[in-house]
Short mmCIF file of C-alpha atoms and ligand atoms in Angstrom, two decimals:
data_model
loop_
_atom_site.label_atom_id
_atom_site.label_comp_id
_atom_site.label_asym_id
_atom_site.label_seq_id
_atom_site.Cartn_x
_atom_site.Cartn_y
_atom_site.Cartn_z
CA MET A 848 0.41 38.30 -16.13
CA ALA A 849 2.60 35.62 -17.73
CA GLN A 850 0.74 32.72 -19.24
CA ILE A 851 1.36 29.42 -17.51
CA LYS A 852 1.22 25.85 -18.65
CA ASN A 853 1.20 22.54 -16.73
CA PHE A 854 2.66 19.11 -17.26
CA LYS A 855 0.34 16.32 -18.17
CA VAL A 856 1.41 12.85 -17.12
CA ASP A 857 1.07 9.91 -19.45
CA ALA A 858 -0.30 6.78 -17.78
CA ARG A 859 2.70 4.75 -19.01
CA THR A 860 4.98 6.82 -16.72
CA ILE A 861 3.86 4.57 -13.88
CA ILE A 862 5.09 1.52 -15.77
CA HIS A 863 8.49 3.15 -16.43
CA LEU A 864 8.84 4.11 -12.77
CA GLY A 865 7.67 0.76 -11.45
CA ARG A 866 7.89 -2.41 -13.45
CA GLU A 867 10.71 -1.27 -15.75
CA SER A 868 12.97 0.34 -13.18
CA ILE A 869 13.00 -2.52 -10.65
CA LYS A 870 15.94 -4.87 -11.10
CA ASP A 871 14.10 -8.13 -10.42
CA HIS A 872 11.10 -9.58 -8.61
CA THR A 873 13.07 -10.28 -5.43
CA THR A 874 13.92 -6.58 -5.14
CA ALA A 875 10.28 -5.71 -5.87
CA LEU A 876 9.00 -7.88 -3.03
CA LEU A 877 11.64 -6.53 -0.66
CA GLU A 878 10.32 -2.98 -1.27
CA LEU A 879 6.91 -4.07 -0.01
CA VAL A 880 8.26 -5.68 3.17
CA LYS A 881 10.29 -2.50 3.79
CA ASN A 882 7.00 -0.58 3.65
CA SER A 883 5.64 -2.88 6.38
CA TYR A 884 8.78 -2.24 8.43
CA ASP A 885 8.37 1.53 7.95
CA ALA A 886 4.71 1.21 9.05
CA ASP A 887 5.95 -0.16 12.40
CA ALA A 888 4.71 -3.69 11.81
CA SER A 889 5.83 -6.37 14.27
CA VAL A 890 4.87 -9.25 12.01
CA VAL A 891 4.76 -9.67 8.23
CA GLU A 892 3.43 -12.69 6.36
CA VAL A 893 4.77 -13.25 2.87
CA GLU A 894 3.11 -15.88 0.69
CA ILE A 895 4.34 -16.73 -2.79
CA TYR A 896 2.57 -19.34 -4.91
CA LYS A 897 3.26 -20.83 -8.31
CA LYS A 898 1.28 -19.52 -11.26
CA GLU A 899 -0.19 -22.99 -11.79
CA THR A 900 -1.43 -23.30 -8.20
CA PHE A 901 -2.81 -20.09 -6.66
CA ASP A 902 -1.04 -17.58 -8.93
CA LYS A 903 -0.70 -14.99 -6.19
CA ILE A 904 1.59 -13.21 -3.77
CA ARG A 905 0.25 -12.01 -0.45
CA ILE A 906 1.99 -9.64 1.94
CA ALA A 907 0.18 -8.90 5.16
CA ASP A 908 1.42 -6.84 8.09
CA ASP A 909 0.21 -5.57 11.45
CA GLY A 910 1.55 -2.07 10.89
CA THR A 911 -0.34 1.19 11.36
CA GLY A 912 -2.41 0.59 8.22
CA MET A 913 -3.91 3.31 6.04
CA THR A 914 -7.15 5.22 6.43
CA GLU A 915 -9.11 6.19 3.33
CA SER A 916 -7.36 9.56 3.28
CA ASP A 917 -3.92 7.89 3.71
CA ILE A 918 -4.71 5.78 0.66
CA ASP A 919 -5.85 8.82 -1.32
CA GLU A 920 -3.10 11.22 -0.20
CA SER A 921 -0.14 8.84 0.21
CA TRP A 922 -0.64 5.60 -1.66
CA LEU A 923 -2.34 7.12 -4.71
CA ARG A 924 0.00 10.12 -4.92
CA ILE A 925 3.02 9.05 -6.94
CA GLY A 926 6.31 10.51 -5.76
CA PHE A 927 4.89 11.55 -2.42
CA SER A 928 6.54 10.19 0.69
CA GLY A 929 5.75 11.45 4.16
CA LYS A 930 8.99 9.70 5.16
CA ARG A 931 11.04 12.61 3.80
CA LYS A 932 9.75 14.78 6.65
CA VAL A 933 9.35 12.18 9.38
CA LYS A 934 12.34 9.86 9.18
CA ILE A 935 11.88 8.06 12.49
CA SER A 936 8.74 5.99 13.11
CA PRO A 937 6.71 6.21 16.35
CA LYS A 938 8.41 2.94 17.39
CA GLY A 939 11.81 4.57 16.85
CA ARG A 940 12.70 2.83 13.59
CA ARG A 941 14.74 4.66 10.98
CA LYS A 942 12.42 4.46 7.96
CA THR A 943 13.86 2.83 4.86
CA GLY A 944 11.79 4.68 2.25
CA GLU A 945 11.76 8.26 1.02
CA LYS A 946 11.33 8.37 -2.77
CA GLY A 947 7.62 7.63 -2.89
CA ILE A 948 7.72 5.03 -5.67
CA GLY A 949 8.46 1.72 -3.88
CA ARG A 950 4.80 0.64 -4.03
CA LEU A 951 4.98 0.66 -7.83
CA SER A 952 7.09 -2.47 -7.58
CA THR A 953 3.79 -4.35 -7.13
CA ASP A 954 3.40 -3.89 -10.91
CA ARG A 955 6.71 -5.76 -11.38
CA LEU A 956 5.23 -8.75 -9.56
CA GLY A 957 1.80 -9.11 -11.13
CA GLU A 958 -0.91 -7.48 -13.24
CA GLU A 959 -3.47 -7.01 -10.49
CA LEU A 960 -3.19 -5.61 -7.01
CA GLN A 961 -5.68 -5.57 -4.18
CA ILE A 962 -4.96 -3.57 -1.03
CA ILE A 963 -7.06 -3.80 2.09
CA SER A 964 -5.95 -1.80 5.08
CA ILE A 965 -7.25 -1.43 8.61
CA ALA A 966 -6.31 1.74 10.46
CA HIS A 967 -7.35 3.82 13.44
CA GLN A 968 -9.72 6.56 12.37
CA GLU A 969 -8.93 9.68 14.41
CA GLU A 970 -12.35 11.32 14.00
CA THR A 971 -14.48 8.34 15.01
CA LYS A 972 -11.91 6.79 17.39
CA SER A 973 -12.59 3.42 15.77
CA LEU A 974 -11.01 1.11 13.22
CA SER A 975 -11.77 1.64 9.55
CA THR A 976 -11.21 -0.81 6.71
CA ASN A 977 -10.46 0.51 3.26
CA GLY A 978 -9.53 -1.17 0.04
CA ILE A 979 -8.64 -0.55 -3.58
CA LYS A 980 -8.01 -2.71 -6.62
CA ILE A 981 -5.60 -1.76 -9.40
CA ASN A 982 -5.28 -3.30 -12.83
CA TRP A 983 -1.80 -2.23 -13.95
CA GLU A 984 -2.51 -3.16 -17.56
CA LEU A 985 -4.94 -0.23 -17.82
CA PHE A 986 -1.90 2.07 -17.61
CA ASN A 987 -0.40 0.46 -20.69
CA GLN A 988 -2.45 2.41 -23.25
CA ASP A 989 -1.70 5.08 -25.83
CA ASN A 990 -2.86 8.65 -25.18
CA GLN A 991 -4.06 7.89 -21.67
CA ASP A 992 -3.68 10.51 -18.95
CA LEU A 993 -2.47 9.05 -15.66
CA SER A 994 -5.28 10.66 -13.68
CA GLY A 995 -7.91 9.17 -16.00
CA VAL A 996 -7.17 5.54 -15.17
CA PRO A 997 -9.86 4.21 -12.82
CA ILE A 998 -8.92 2.66 -9.49
CA GLU A 999 -11.67 0.44 -8.11
CA VAL A 1000 -12.78 0.91 -4.50
CA ILE A 1001 -13.37 -2.34 -2.63
CA GLU A 1002 -16.36 -2.26 -0.29
CA THR A 1003 -15.23 -4.53 2.51
CA HIS A 1004 -15.06 -4.87 6.24
CA SER A 1005 -12.39 -7.50 6.39
CA ALA A 1006 -8.71 -7.95 5.76
CA ILE A 1007 -6.71 -10.98 6.76
CA LEU A 1008 -3.88 -9.78 8.96
CA PRO A 1009 -0.97 -11.96 10.17
CA VAL A 1010 -1.90 -14.86 12.47
CA ALA A 1011 0.75 -13.81 15.02
CA ARG A 1012 -0.23 -10.11 14.85
CA LYS A 1013 0.38 -7.87 17.83
CA ASP A 1014 -2.07 -5.20 16.67
CA ASP A 1015 -5.55 -4.91 15.14
CA THR A 1016 -4.36 -2.56 12.42
CA GLY A 1017 -2.43 -3.52 9.32
CA THR A 1018 -2.35 -3.93 5.59
CA GLU A 1019 -2.90 -6.87 3.28
CA LEU A 1020 -1.65 -6.76 -0.32
CA ILE A 1021 -2.68 -9.44 -2.79
CA ILE A 1022 -0.95 -9.49 -6.14
CA SER A 1023 -2.36 -11.79 -8.80
CA LYS A 1024 -1.74 -12.71 -12.46
CA LEU A 1025 1.95 -13.03 -11.60
CA ARG A 1026 4.36 -11.84 -14.25
CA GLN A 1027 6.76 -14.73 -13.73
CA ASP A 1028 7.20 -17.93 -11.85
CA TRP A 1029 9.56 -17.84 -8.89
CA THR A 1030 12.36 -20.40 -8.73
CA LYS A 1031 13.84 -22.02 -5.64
CA GLU A 1032 16.92 -19.78 -6.14
CA ASN A 1033 14.67 -16.69 -6.15
CA VAL A 1034 13.04 -17.77 -2.88
CA GLU A 1035 16.45 -18.37 -1.32
CA ALA A 1036 17.69 -14.96 -2.48
CA LEU A 1037 14.55 -13.37 -1.01
CA CYS A 1038 15.11 -15.08 2.35
CA ASN A 1039 18.68 -13.80 2.40
CA GLU A 1040 17.57 -10.24 1.69
CA LEU A 1041 14.70 -10.39 4.18
CA SER A 1042 16.85 -11.77 6.97
CA ILE A 1043 18.82 -8.50 6.93
CA LEU A 1044 15.66 -6.70 8.10
CA THR A 1045 15.27 -9.01 11.09
CA PRO A 1046 17.30 -9.39 14.31
CA PRO A 1047 20.23 -9.71 14.94
CA PHE A 1048 21.15 -7.47 11.95
CA SER A 1049 18.38 -4.94 12.23
CA GLU A 1050 18.30 -2.20 14.87
CA THR A 1051 14.78 -3.48 15.57
CA LYS A 1052 14.11 -6.36 17.91
CA ASP A 1053 10.41 -6.80 17.24
CA PHE A 1054 10.20 -7.50 13.53
CA GLU A 1055 9.31 -11.01 12.39
CA ILE A 1056 8.76 -12.24 8.84
CA PHE A 1057 7.01 -15.53 8.08
CA LEU A 1058 7.24 -17.11 4.64
CA LYS A 1059 4.80 -19.56 3.08
CA THR A 1060 5.46 -20.89 -0.41
CA ASP A 1061 4.79 -23.94 -2.54
CA ILE A 1062 7.92 -23.27 -4.60
CA ALA A 1063 10.57 -24.21 -2.05
CA PRO A 1064 8.69 -25.42 1.08
CA GLU A 1065 11.98 -25.92 2.95
CA PHE A 1066 12.06 -22.14 3.37
CA ASN A 1067 8.62 -22.02 5.00
CA GLY A 1068 8.46 -20.52 8.47
CA LYS A 1069 10.06 -17.65 10.28
CA ILE A 1070 12.91 -15.96 8.48
CA SER A 1071 16.13 -15.69 10.39
CA LEU A 1072 19.80 -16.00 9.71
CA PHE A 1073 20.08 -19.24 11.67
CA ARG A 1074 17.17 -20.90 9.90
CA ARG A 1075 18.61 -19.81 6.61
CA GLU A 1076 21.90 -21.50 7.41
CA ALA A 1077 20.10 -24.66 8.53
CA ASN A 1078 18.07 -24.73 5.31
CA HIS A 1079 21.16 -24.18 3.24
CA TYR A 1080 22.84 -27.08 5.00
CA LEU A 1081 19.78 -29.30 4.49
CA SER A 1082 19.38 -28.45 0.81
CA ARG A 1083 23.04 -29.29 0.17
CA ASN A 1084 22.85 -32.56 2.00
CA THR A 1085 19.57 -34.01 0.78
N1 ATP B 1153 2.32 -1.64 4.36
C1 ATP B 1153 2.03 -0.34 4.50
N2 ATP B 1153 1.44 0.12 5.64
C2 ATP B 1153 1.11 1.43 5.80
N3 ATP B 1153 1.36 2.37 4.87
C3 ATP B 1153 1.94 1.99 3.71
C4 ATP B 1153 2.30 0.62 3.46
N4 ATP B 1153 2.84 0.55 2.22
C5 ATP B 1153 2.85 1.80 1.73
N5 ATP B 1153 2.32 2.67 2.61
C6 ATP B 1153 2.14 4.14 2.43
O1 ATP B 1153 2.31 4.41 1.05
C7 ATP B 1153 3.39 5.32 0.85
C8 ATP B 1153 4.11 4.98 -0.40
O2 ATP B 1153 4.97 3.86 -0.29
P1 ATP B 1153 6.25 3.79 -1.24
O3 ATP B 1153 7.00 2.56 -0.95
O4 ATP B 1153 5.81 3.99 -2.65
O5 ATP B 1153 7.07 5.07 -0.84
P2 ATP B 1153 8.06 5.30 0.38
O6 ATP B 1153 8.20 4.05 1.18
O7 ATP B 1153 7.55 6.51 1.09
O8 ATP B 1153 9.43 5.63 -0.37
P3 ATP B 1153 10.34 4.63 -1.27
O9 ATP B 1153 9.92 4.84 -2.71
O10 ATP B 1153 11.73 5.11 -1.03
O11 ATP B 1153 10.06 3.24 -0.80
C9 ATP B 1153 4.24 5.23 2.10
O12 ATP B 1153 4.94 6.45 2.32
C10 ATP B 1153 3.20 4.95 3.18
O13 ATP B 1153 2.59 6.15 3.58
MG1 MG B 1154 8.75 2.22 0.39
#
């Protein structure tokens, strides 16, 4: 029988695929909101704070959430995307993802990531809460195998889901030790990009995004094309 060998994966690969291949932090954040959209969320809360105030970004949705096995088999399996097989969500949305690397954009935004997700557990017919914590800097080491980097499990029973949620399931991401400060222009660019995911542009009628930031408070509130135009008008005339 022919001898076989296997690839080993260096931990830094994750940094090349994530942080280094994402154009900018606006694009990185957009990837995460697209994941909420793909998870059939109705509401997403995006919070972005200055490094000198809370130094964090929070993205919370009321999507389907992830069970422990979803986290293990989907979130922690680089390059895997169930969206390649199932392109339409149960709510009838055409899913935006398929490559299985979008979540690595969290590394572009900050050094530490905490995920807490609430999902329906088939076996027990109840809700389960599962969380993990990732320190992306641990991947930035010489001679480190990807599979040897520890991912901390968070023992918790609570996640803070959007205030205006329509469901009890969902996912909350908290990114801390931000890699850069956001400017007002960045926030405006983000609002422009996000508004494309919301009605009237999107095929979906029930997708709302709420922004909270201390960088450009005039953009706080629900994201929509009309609000964006009003804000633009206000910022030019004040
Ligand atoms: N907010 C979320 N709610 C529920 N599941 C999520 C969420 N974010 C990520 N996931 C799960 O993690 C997987 C990986 O997300 P990721 O963005 O890396 O890949 P993708 O969306 O499948 O493809 P792409 O790289 O093109 O975005 C998703 O396929 C989904 O199963
Ligand atoms: Mg994605």
